[in-house]
PDB file of C-alpha atoms and ligand atoms in Angstrom:
ATOM      1  CA  UNK A 262     -13.650  -5.347  25.071  1.00 89.00           C
ATOM      2  CA  UNK A 263     -10.271  -5.278  23.345  1.00 95.00           C
ATOM      3  CA  UNK A 264      -9.931  -3.384  20.079  1.00 97.00           C
ATOM      4  CA  UNK A 265      -9.480  -6.626  18.194  1.00 96.00           C
ATOM      5  CA  UNK A 266     -12.767  -7.942  19.609  1.00 96.00           C
ATOM      6  CA  UNK A 267     -14.618  -4.855  18.383  1.00 98.00           C
ATOM      7  CA  UNK A 268     -13.845  -5.831  14.791  1.00 98.00           C
ATOM      8  CA  UNK A 269     -16.508  -7.718  12.840  1.00 98.00           C
ATOM      9  CA  UNK A 270     -14.568 -10.418  10.970  1.00 97.00           C
ATOM     10  CA  UNK A 271     -17.387 -10.736   8.435  1.00 98.00           C
ATOM     11  CA  UNK A 272     -17.138  -7.123   7.281  1.00 98.00           C
ATOM     12  CA  UNK A 273     -13.427  -6.679   6.795  1.00 98.00           C
ATOM     13  CA  UNK A 274     -12.117  -4.596   3.906  1.00 98.00           C
ATOM     14  CA  UNK A 275     -10.753  -6.958   1.260  1.00 98.00           C
ATOM     15  CA  UNK A 276      -7.925  -4.615   0.422  1.00 99.00           C
ATOM     16  CA  UNK A 277      -6.289  -1.952   2.615  1.00 99.00           C
ATOM     17  CA  UNK A 278      -3.875   0.582   1.138  1.00 99.00           C
ATOM     18  CA  UNK A 279      -1.485   2.504   3.366  1.00 99.00           C
ATOM     19  CA  UNK A 280       0.447   5.716   2.755  1.00 99.00           C
ATOM     20  CA  UNK A 281       3.257   5.253   5.270  1.00 99.00           C
ATOM     21  CA  UNK A 282       4.186   8.857   5.993  1.00 99.00           C
ATOM     22  CA  UNK A 283       6.077  10.789   8.660  1.00 99.00           C
ATOM     23  CA  UNK A 284       9.388   8.945   9.009  1.00 99.00           C
ATOM     24  CA  UNK A 285      11.429  12.119   8.497  1.00 98.00           C
ATOM     25  CA  UNK A 286       9.446  14.131  11.041  1.00 98.00           C
ATOM     26  CA  UNK A 287       9.630  11.300  13.569  1.00 99.00           C
ATOM     27  CA  UNK A 288      13.423  11.354  13.313  1.00 98.00           C
ATOM     28  CA  UNK A 289      13.628  15.147  13.403  1.00 98.00           C
ATOM     29  CA  UNK A 290      11.531  15.295  16.590  1.00 98.00           C
ATOM     30  CA  UNK A 291      14.100  13.056  18.222  1.00 98.00           C
ATOM     31  CA  UNK A 292      17.069  14.970  16.845  1.00 98.00           C
ATOM     32  CA  UNK A 293      17.976  12.040  14.595  1.00 98.00           C
ATOM     33  CA  UNK A 294      18.788  11.806  10.896  1.00 98.00           C
ATOM     34  CA  UNK A 295      15.840  11.155   8.532  1.00 98.00           C
ATOM     35  CA  UNK A 296      17.261   7.764   7.590  1.00 98.00           C
ATOM     36  CA  UNK A 297      16.720   6.580  11.170  1.00 98.00           C
ATOM     37  CA  UNK A 298      13.069   7.411  10.761  1.00 98.00           C
ATOM     38  CA  UNK A 299      12.897   5.071   7.795  1.00 98.00           C
ATOM     39  CA  UNK A 300      14.706   2.322   9.717  1.00 98.00           C
ATOM     40  CA  UNK A 301      12.263   2.663  12.587  1.00 98.00           C
ATOM     41  CA  UNK A 302       9.354   2.420  10.178  1.00 98.00           C
ATOM     42  CA  UNK A 303      10.091  -1.258   9.577  1.00 98.00           C
ATOM     43  CA  UNK A 304       8.512  -2.238  12.923  1.00 98.00           C
ATOM     44  CA  UNK A 305       5.313  -0.472  11.867  1.00 98.00           C
ATOM     45  CA  UNK A 306       5.310  -2.435   8.608  1.00 98.00           C
ATOM     46  CA  UNK A 307       5.691  -5.696  10.527  1.00 98.00           C
ATOM     47  CA  UNK A 308       2.890  -4.831  12.964  1.00 98.00           C
ATOM     48  CA  UNK A 309       0.546  -3.762  10.170  1.00 98.00           C
ATOM     49  CA  UNK A 310       1.187  -6.816   8.006  1.00 98.00           C
ATOM     50  CA  UNK A 311       0.821  -9.217  10.949  1.00 98.00           C
ATOM     51  CA  UNK A 312      -2.355  -7.571  12.210  1.00 98.00           C
ATOM     52  CA  UNK A 313      -3.907  -7.592   8.733  1.00 98.00           C
ATOM     53  CA  UNK A 314      -3.011 -11.241   8.111  1.00 98.00           C
ATOM     54  CA  UNK A 315      -4.321 -12.342  11.522  1.00 98.00           C
ATOM     55  CA  UNK A 316      -7.628 -10.560  10.933  1.00 98.00           C
ATOM     56  CA  UNK A 317      -8.007 -12.241   7.546  1.00 98.00           C
ATOM     57  CA  UNK A 318      -7.569  -9.269   5.223  1.00 98.00           C
ATOM     58  CA  UNK A 319      -6.694 -10.493   1.712  1.00 98.00           C
ATOM     59  CA  UNK A 320      -4.644  -7.606   0.283  1.00 99.00           C
ATOM     60  CA  UNK A 321      -2.467  -4.912   1.834  1.00 99.00           C
ATOM     61  CA  UNK A 322      -0.739  -2.370  -0.401  1.00 99.00           C
ATOM     62  CA  UNK A 323       1.992  -0.256   1.158  1.00 99.00           C
ATOM     63  CA  UNK A 324       3.206   2.931  -0.512  1.00 99.00           C
ATOM     64  CA  UNK A 325       6.939   2.523   0.068  1.00 98.00           C
ATOM     65  CA  UNK A 326       8.511   4.788  -2.560  1.00 98.00           C
ATOM     66  CA  UNK A 327       6.857   7.149  -5.030  1.00 98.00           C
ATOM     67  CA  UNK A 328       7.972   8.288  -8.467  1.00 98.00           C
ATOM     68  CA  UNK A 329       8.423  11.741  -6.910  1.00 98.00           C
ATOM     69  CA  UNK A 330      10.619  10.340  -4.109  1.00 98.00           C
ATOM     70  CA  UNK A 331      13.434   9.858  -6.654  1.00 98.00           C
ATOM     71  CA  UNK A 332      13.939  13.631  -6.397  1.00 98.00           C
ATOM     72  CA  UNK A 333      15.010  13.390  -2.743  1.00 98.00           C
ATOM     73  CA  UNK A 334      18.713  13.801  -1.861  1.00 98.00           C
ATOM     74  CA  UNK A 335      20.718  10.935  -3.345  1.00 98.00           C
ATOM     75  CA  UNK A 336      21.939   9.639   0.040  1.00 98.00           C
ATOM     76  CA  UNK A 337      18.352   9.329   1.280  1.00 98.00           C
ATOM     77  CA  UNK A 338      17.292   7.493  -1.883  1.00 98.00           C
ATOM     78  CA  UNK A 339      20.285   5.150  -1.494  1.00 98.00           C
ATOM     79  CA  UNK A 340      19.494   4.529   2.164  1.00 98.00           C
ATOM     80  CA  UNK A 341      15.871   3.699   1.329  1.00 98.00           C
ATOM     81  CA  UNK A 342      16.933   1.248  -1.381  1.00 98.00           C
ATOM     82  CA  UNK A 343      19.425  -0.443   0.968  1.00 98.00           C
ATOM     83  CA  UNK A 344      16.766  -0.645   3.655  1.00 98.00           C
ATOM     84  CA  UNK A 345      14.424  -2.265   1.169  1.00 98.00           C
ATOM     85  CA  UNK A 346      16.987  -4.927   0.235  1.00 97.00           C
ATOM     86  CA  UNK A 347      17.930  -5.720   3.845  1.00 98.00           C
ATOM     87  CA  UNK A 348      14.307  -5.798   5.013  1.00 98.00           C
ATOM     88  CA  UNK A 349      13.170  -8.143   2.256  1.00 98.00           C
ATOM     89  CA  UNK A 350      16.138 -10.404   2.962  1.00 97.00           C
ATOM     90  CA  UNK A 351      15.336 -10.479   6.686  1.00 97.00           C
ATOM     91  CA  UNK A 352      11.563 -10.772   6.423  1.00 97.00           C
ATOM     92  CA  UNK A 353      11.168 -13.343   3.661  1.00 98.00           C
ATOM     93  CA  UNK A 354      11.232 -16.195   6.208  1.00 98.00           C
ATOM     94  CA  UNK A 355       8.416 -14.553   8.165  1.00 98.00           C
ATOM     95  CA  UNK A 356       6.440 -14.098   4.954  1.00 98.00           C
ATOM     96  CA  UNK A 357       6.786 -17.823   4.290  1.00 98.00           C
ATOM     97  CA  UNK A 358       5.865 -18.712   7.868  1.00 98.00           C
ATOM     98  CA  UNK A 359       2.767 -16.506   7.727  1.00 98.00           C
ATOM     99  CA  UNK A 360       1.891 -17.711   4.209  1.00 98.00           C
ATOM    100  CA  UNK A 361       2.049 -14.218   2.752  1.00 98.00           C
ATOM    101  CA  UNK A 362       2.602 -13.642  -0.955  1.00 98.00           C
ATOM    102  CA  UNK A 363       4.742 -10.653  -1.932  1.00 98.00           C
ATOM    103  CA  UNK A 364       3.893  -8.563  -4.965  1.00 98.00           C
ATOM    104  CA  UNK A 365       4.902  -5.151  -6.257  1.00 98.00           C
ATOM    105  CA  UNK A 366       3.440  -2.366  -8.360  1.00 98.00           C
ATOM    106  CA  UNK A 367       5.434   0.433  -9.944  1.00 98.00           C
ATOM    107  CA  UNK A 368       8.207   1.092 -12.386  1.00 98.00           C
ATOM    108  CA  UNK A 369      10.549  -1.569 -11.029  1.00 97.00           C
ATOM    109  CA  UNK A 370      13.013  -1.095 -13.865  1.00 96.00           C
ATOM    110  CA  UNK A 371      14.076   2.148 -12.186  1.00 98.00           C
ATOM    111  CA  UNK A 372      15.212   0.328  -9.050  1.00 98.00           C
ATOM    112  CA  UNK A 373      18.897  -0.526  -8.494  1.00 98.00           C
ATOM    113  CA  UNK A 374      19.717  -3.973  -9.830  1.00 98.00           C
ATOM    114  CA  UNK A 375      20.323  -5.640  -6.433  1.00 97.00           C
ATOM    115  CA  UNK A 376      16.987  -4.317  -5.199  1.00 98.00           C
ATOM    116  CA  UNK A 377      15.211  -5.616  -8.257  1.00 98.00           C
ATOM    117  CA  UNK A 378      16.833  -9.062  -7.968  1.00 98.00           C
ATOM    118  CA  UNK A 379      16.073  -9.350  -4.240  1.00 98.00           C
ATOM    119  CA  UNK A 380      12.442  -8.466  -4.874  1.00 98.00           C
ATOM    120  CA  UNK A 381      12.055 -10.897  -7.766  1.00 98.00           C
ATOM    121  CA  UNK A 382      13.501 -13.719  -5.669  1.00 98.00           C
ATOM    122  CA  UNK A 383      11.122 -12.992  -2.795  1.00 98.00           C
ATOM    123  CA  UNK A 384       8.147 -12.731  -5.169  1.00 98.00           C
ATOM    124  CA  UNK A 385       9.073 -16.064  -6.754  1.00 98.00           C
ATOM    125  CA  UNK A 386       9.605 -17.759  -3.385  1.00 98.00           C
ATOM    126  CA  UNK A 387       6.295 -16.581  -1.922  1.00 98.00           C
ATOM    127  CA  UNK A 388       4.141 -16.860  -5.020  1.00 98.00           C
ATOM    128  CA  UNK A 389       2.104 -19.868  -3.876  1.00 98.00           C
ATOM    129  CA  UNK A 390       1.243 -18.393  -0.476  1.00 98.00           C
ATOM    130  CA  UNK A 391      -2.476 -17.764  -0.185  1.00 98.00           C
ATOM    131  CA  UNK A 392      -3.248 -16.292   3.227  1.00 98.00           C
ATOM    132  CA  UNK A 393      -2.636 -12.669   2.237  1.00 98.00           C
ATOM    133  CA  UNK A 394      -0.975 -10.624  -0.505  1.00 98.00           C
ATOM    134  CA  UNK A 395       1.454  -7.929   0.576  1.00 98.00           C
ATOM    135  CA  UNK A 396       1.786  -5.518  -2.300  1.00 98.00           C
ATOM    136  CA  UNK A 397       4.622  -2.974  -2.232  1.00 98.00           C
ATOM    137  CA  UNK A 398       4.245   0.184  -4.305  1.00 98.00           C
ATOM    138  CA  UNK A 399       7.784   1.020  -5.391  1.00 98.00           C
ATOM    139  CA  UNK A 400       8.776   3.736  -7.812  1.00 98.00           C
ATOM    140  CA  UNK A 401       5.028   4.014  -8.174  1.00 99.00           C
ATOM    141  CA  UNK A 402       2.702   6.876  -8.974  1.00 98.00           C
ATOM    142  CA  UNK A 403      -0.878   6.702 -10.190  1.00 99.00           C
ATOM    143  CA  UNK A 404      -0.279   9.101 -13.070  1.00 98.00           C
ATOM    144  CA  UNK A 405       2.641   6.976 -14.262  1.00 98.00           C
ATOM    145  CA  UNK A 406       0.431   3.874 -14.018  1.00 98.00           C
ATOM    146  CA  UNK A 407      -2.487   5.458 -15.898  1.00 98.00           C
ATOM    147  CA  UNK A 408      -0.118   6.766 -18.570  1.00 98.00           C
ATOM    148  CA  UNK A 409       1.290   3.252 -18.995  1.00 98.00           C
ATOM    149  CA  UNK A 410      -2.245   1.888 -19.310  1.00 98.00           C
ATOM    150  CA  UNK A 411      -3.039   4.421 -22.023  1.00 98.00           C
ATOM    151  CA  UNK A 412       0.112   3.510 -23.914  1.00 98.00           C
ATOM    152  CA  UNK A 413      -0.914  -0.172 -23.814  1.00 98.00           C
ATOM    153  CA  UNK A 414      -4.412   0.705 -25.051  1.00 98.00           C
ATOM    154  CA  UNK A 415      -2.972   2.837 -27.861  1.00 98.00           C
ATOM    155  CA  UNK A 416      -0.668  -0.023 -28.910  1.00 98.00           C
ATOM    156  CA  UNK A 417      -3.635  -2.429 -28.954  1.00 98.00           C
ATOM    157  CA  UNK A 418      -5.631   0.033 -31.064  1.00 98.00           C
ATOM    158  CA  UNK A 419      -2.717   0.418 -33.483  1.00 98.00           C
ATOM    159  CA  UNK A 420      -2.461  -3.360 -33.759  1.00 98.00           C
ATOM    160  CA  UNK A 421      -6.183  -3.541 -34.495  1.00 98.00           C
ATOM    161  CA  UNK A 422      -7.024  -5.512 -31.338  1.00 98.00           C
ATOM    162  CA  UNK A 423      -8.971  -2.757 -29.554  1.00 98.00           C
ATOM    163  CA  UNK A 424     -11.886  -0.640 -30.720  1.00 98.00           C
ATOM    164  CA  UNK A 425     -13.295   2.380 -28.888  1.00 97.00           C
ATOM    165  CA  UNK A 426     -16.461   0.382 -28.033  1.00 98.00           C
ATOM    166  CA  UNK A 427     -14.282  -2.105 -26.175  1.00 98.00           C
ATOM    167  CA  UNK A 428     -12.873   0.586 -23.902  1.00 98.00           C
ATOM    168  CA  UNK A 429     -14.779   0.006 -20.671  1.00 98.00           C
ATOM    169  CA  UNK A 430     -14.025   0.607 -17.010  1.00 98.00           C
ATOM    170  CA  UNK A 431     -13.127  -3.087 -16.736  1.00 98.00           C
ATOM    171  CA  UNK A 432     -10.670  -2.723 -19.614  1.00 98.00           C
ATOM    172  CA  UNK A 433      -9.014   0.281 -17.960  1.00 98.00           C
ATOM    173  CA  UNK A 434      -8.748  -1.619 -14.647  1.00 98.00           C
ATOM    174  CA  UNK A 435      -7.226  -4.600 -16.444  1.00 98.00           C
ATOM    175  CA  UNK A 436      -4.438  -2.431 -17.869  1.00 98.00           C
ATOM    176  CA  UNK A 437      -3.355  -1.101 -14.464  1.00 98.00           C
ATOM    177  CA  UNK A 438      -0.676  -2.697 -12.262  1.00 98.00           C
ATOM    178  CA  UNK A 439      -3.425  -3.806  -9.863  1.00 98.00           C
ATOM    179  CA  UNK A 440      -5.288  -5.810 -12.537  1.00 98.00           C
ATOM    180  CA  UNK A 441      -5.400  -8.937 -10.357  1.00 96.00           C
ATOM    181  CA  UNK A 442      -6.440  -7.206  -7.145  1.00 98.00           C
ATOM    182  CA  UNK A 443      -9.734  -5.855  -5.852  1.00 98.00           C
ATOM    183  CA  UNK A 444      -9.900  -2.068  -5.368  1.00 98.00           C
ATOM    184  CA  UNK A 445      -8.870  -0.900  -1.890  1.00 98.00           C
ATOM    185  CA  UNK A 446     -11.874  -0.380   0.341  1.00 98.00           C
ATOM    186  CA  UNK A 447      -9.878   1.445   2.982  1.00 98.00           C
ATOM    187  CA  UNK A 448      -6.956   3.814   2.570  1.00 99.00           C
ATOM    188  CA  UNK A 449      -4.932   4.855   5.615  1.00 99.00           C
ATOM    189  CA  UNK A 450      -2.489   7.776   5.724  1.00 99.00           C
ATOM    190  CA  UNK A 451      -0.341   8.495   8.752  1.00 99.00           C
ATOM    191  CA  UNK A 452       1.386  11.733   9.831  1.00 98.00           C
ATOM    192  CA  UNK A 453      -1.609  14.071   9.693  1.00 98.00           C
ATOM    193  CA  UNK A 454      -1.304  14.955   6.009  1.00 98.00           C
ATOM    194  CA  UNK A 455      -4.650  14.932   4.219  1.00 98.00           C
ATOM    195  CA  UNK A 456      -3.600  14.154   0.667  1.00 98.00           C
ATOM    196  CA  UNK A 457      -3.251  11.218  -1.687  1.00 98.00           C
ATOM    197  CA  UNK A 458       0.187  12.042  -3.167  1.00 98.00           C
ATOM    198  CA  UNK A 459      -0.373  10.289  -6.488  1.00 98.00           C
ATOM    199  CA  UNK A 460      -1.370   6.916  -4.998  1.00 99.00           C
ATOM    200  CA  UNK A 461      -3.896   4.541  -6.665  1.00 99.00           C
ATOM    201  CA  UNK A 462      -6.051   7.380  -8.036  1.00 98.00           C
ATOM    202  CA  UNK A 463      -8.275   5.149 -10.175  1.00 98.00           C
ATOM    203  CA  UNK A 464      -8.578   2.360  -7.628  1.00 98.00           C
ATOM    204  CA  UNK A 465      -9.615   4.484  -4.618  1.00 98.00           C
ATOM    205  CA  UNK A 466     -12.678   5.948  -6.367  1.00 98.00           C
ATOM    206  CA  UNK A 467     -14.876   4.581  -3.561  1.00 98.00           C
ATOM    207  CA  UNK A 468     -12.360   3.790  -0.831  1.00 98.00           C
ATOM    208  CA  UNK A 469     -12.965   5.038   2.680  1.00 98.00           C
ATOM    209  CA  UNK A 470     -10.168   7.383   3.708  1.00 98.00           C
ATOM    210  CA  UNK A 471      -8.690   7.262   7.189  1.00 99.00           C
ATOM    211  CA  UNK A 472      -6.184   9.805   8.420  1.00 99.00           C
ATOM    212  CA  UNK A 473      -4.234   9.626  11.665  1.00 99.00           C
ATOM    213  CA  UNK A 474      -1.809  12.060  13.286  1.00 98.00           C
ATOM    214  CA  UNK A 475       0.483   9.172  14.278  1.00 98.00           C
ATOM    215  CA  UNK A 476       3.830   9.260  12.485  1.00 99.00           C
ATOM    216  CA  UNK A 477       4.559   6.025  10.641  1.00 99.00           C
ATOM    217  CA  UNK A 478       7.331   4.700  12.974  1.00 99.00           C
ATOM    218  CA  UNK A 479       4.845   5.003  15.889  1.00 99.00           C
ATOM    219  CA  UNK A 480       2.036   3.184  14.055  1.00 99.00           C
ATOM    220  CA  UNK A 481       1.182  -0.112  15.751  1.00 98.00           C
ATOM    221  CA  UNK A 482      -1.271  -2.982  15.548  1.00 98.00           C
ATOM    222  CA  UNK A 483      -3.772  -1.103  17.772  1.00 98.00           C
ATOM    223  CA  UNK A 484      -3.686   1.870  15.399  1.00 98.00           C
ATOM    224  CA  UNK A 485      -4.453  -0.456  12.514  1.00 98.00           C
ATOM    225  CA  UNK A 486      -7.401  -1.856  14.485  1.00 98.00           C
ATOM    226  CA  UNK A 487      -8.623   1.728  15.059  1.00 98.00           C
ATOM    227  CA  UNK A 488      -8.666   2.277  11.296  1.00 98.00           C
ATOM    228  CA  UNK A 489     -10.650  -0.920  10.713  1.00 98.00           C
ATOM    229  CA  UNK A 490     -13.109  -0.038  13.487  1.00 98.00           C
ATOM    230  CA  UNK A 491     -13.614   3.414  11.934  1.00 98.00           C
ATOM    231  CA  UNK A 492     -14.153   1.791   8.516  1.00 98.00           C
ATOM    232  CA  UNK A 493     -16.761  -0.570   9.932  1.00 98.00           C
ATOM    233  CA  UNK A 494     -18.710   2.296  11.542  1.00 98.00           C
ATOM    234  CA  UNK A 495     -19.173   4.082   8.243  1.00 97.00           C
ATOM    235  CA  UNK A 496     -22.087   3.713   5.885  1.00 96.00           C
ATOM    236  CA  UNK A 497     -20.824   3.120   2.362  1.00 95.00           C
ATOM    237  CA  UNK A 498     -23.530   4.451   0.081  1.00 95.00           C
ATOM    238  CA  UNK A 499     -21.911   4.317  -3.397  1.00 97.00           C
ATOM    239  CA  UNK A 500     -24.159   7.107  -4.592  1.00 96.00           C
ATOM    240  CA  UNK A 501     -27.395   5.659  -3.180  1.00 96.00           C
ATOM    241  CA  UNK A 502     -29.527   7.079  -0.382  1.00 97.00           C
ATOM    242  CA  UNK A 503     -29.243   5.738   3.129  1.00 96.00           C
ATOM    243  CA  UNK A 504     -32.744   4.229   2.846  1.00 96.00           C
ATOM    244  CA  UNK A 505     -31.707   2.176  -0.168  1.00 97.00           C
ATOM    245  CA  UNK A 506     -28.970   0.411   1.725  1.00 93.00           C
ATOM    246  CA  UNK A 507     -29.927  -2.938   3.229  1.00 80.00           C
ATOM    247  CA  UNK A 508     -28.250  -3.242   6.622  1.00 68.00           C
TER     248      UNK A 508
HETATM  249  C1  IPE B 776       7.555   8.374   4.426  1.00 94.55           C
HETATM  250  O1  IPE B 776       8.135   9.243   5.323  1.00 94.55           O
HETATM  251  C2  IPE B 776       8.545   7.471   3.735  1.00 94.55           C
HETATM  252  C3  IPE B 776       8.754   7.778   2.311  1.00 94.55           C
HETATM  253  C4  IPE B 776       8.130   8.697   1.632  1.00 94.55           C
HETATM  254  C5  IPE B 776       9.748   6.982   1.622  1.00 94.55           C
HETATM  255  P1  IPE B 776       8.768  10.618   4.859  1.00 94.55           P
HETATM  256  O2  IPE B 776      10.207  10.402   4.543  1.00 94.55           O
HETATM  257  O3  IPE B 776       7.961  11.238   3.779  1.00 94.55           O
HETATM  258  O4  IPE B 776       8.637  11.480   6.182  1.00 94.55           O
HETATM  259  P2  IPE B 776       8.220  13.004   6.305  1.00 94.55           P
HETATM  260  O5  IPE B 776       6.908  13.153   5.597  1.00 94.55           O
HETATM  261  O6  IPE B 776       9.300  13.811   5.681  1.00 94.55           O
HETATM  262  O7  IPE B 776       8.091  13.232   7.776  1.00 94.55           O
HETATM  263  C1  IPE B 777       3.999   9.679  -0.104  1.00 94.55           C
HETATM  264  O1  IPE B 777       4.706  10.350   0.896  1.00 94.55           O
HETATM  265  C2  IPE B 777       4.839   8.573  -0.646  1.00 94.55           C
HETATM  266  C3  IPE B 777       5.140   7.478   0.275  1.00 94.55           C
HETATM  267  C4  IPE B 777       4.629   7.311   1.451  1.00 94.55           C
HETATM  268  C5  IPE B 777       6.058   6.504  -0.227  1.00 94.55           C
HETATM  269  P1  IPE B 777       5.497  11.680   0.582  1.00 94.55           P
HETATM  270  O2  IPE B 777       6.044  12.168   1.878  1.00 94.55           O
HETATM  271  O3  IPE B 777       6.461  11.468  -0.520  1.00 94.55           O
HETATM  272  O4  IPE B 777       4.333  12.631   0.052  1.00 94.55           O
HETATM  273  P2  IPE B 777       4.192  14.205   0.084  1.00 94.55           P
HETATM  274  O5  IPE B 777       5.482  14.764  -0.412  1.00 94.55           O
HETATM  275  O6  IPE B 777       3.936  14.587   1.500  1.00 94.55           O
HETATM  276  O7  IPE B 777       3.018  14.492  -0.780  1.00 94.55           O
HETATM  277 MG1   MG B 778       6.374  12.467   3.765  1.00 94.55          MG
END
């Protein structure tokens, strides 16, 4: 049975989040510059997005650039921003063809202007697509996002439109960048690192975590299937006992 056939289409995660890591090490292993690792990561993005859309997954969030990544050498930051612009420009037709809606989370105001404009155009163009949402986390970190949410709540309280009784988990979720999305049920990280690196801290409270040694540029459709198969073999208990779960 092929890997794809082992997947139960009725028990897919509604939202998969991916920490795309290991581009630099991939390049270094080959004696190449780090930037080439990033360039070669684009194929992995394509494979992942296509595989997810074909399976019928509704949301995929890719961690493309963190708040902390701004501290990398300037030439690497520039190269990543240029790669983002050229990739969006190239891929927007495929997004339309595959009926994929593009969205972003993060502090987009920090992005270079051409990057920002390119993204906004692609978001606008794809906004009525309904097959899947591809959500790019750019200049994103969970602590930044939660801080923003708290600022919004404080402003509402100051304006007299929010009382402490009205502060619920739903309210907190609604103030995050992911307000319109379900929480990720599966989070994948490549490159063998076992950490979250400031990604979706609130939203992954009950996500299943999947780690693979594969470096991001080597990650392919079959590796994505492996992650889904692993997810489907797990028992998600949400604090209950195994006996309480109806299978
Ligand atoms: C992930 O690969 C891409 C970004 C963080 C932008 P890295 O560039 O972190 O690669 P490693 O972890 O150094 O190998
Ligand atoms: C996390 O990878 C951010 C992205 C994948 C965009 P990093 O390579 O920046 O994370 P650390 O430094 O290993 O925690
Ligand atoms: Mg890394």
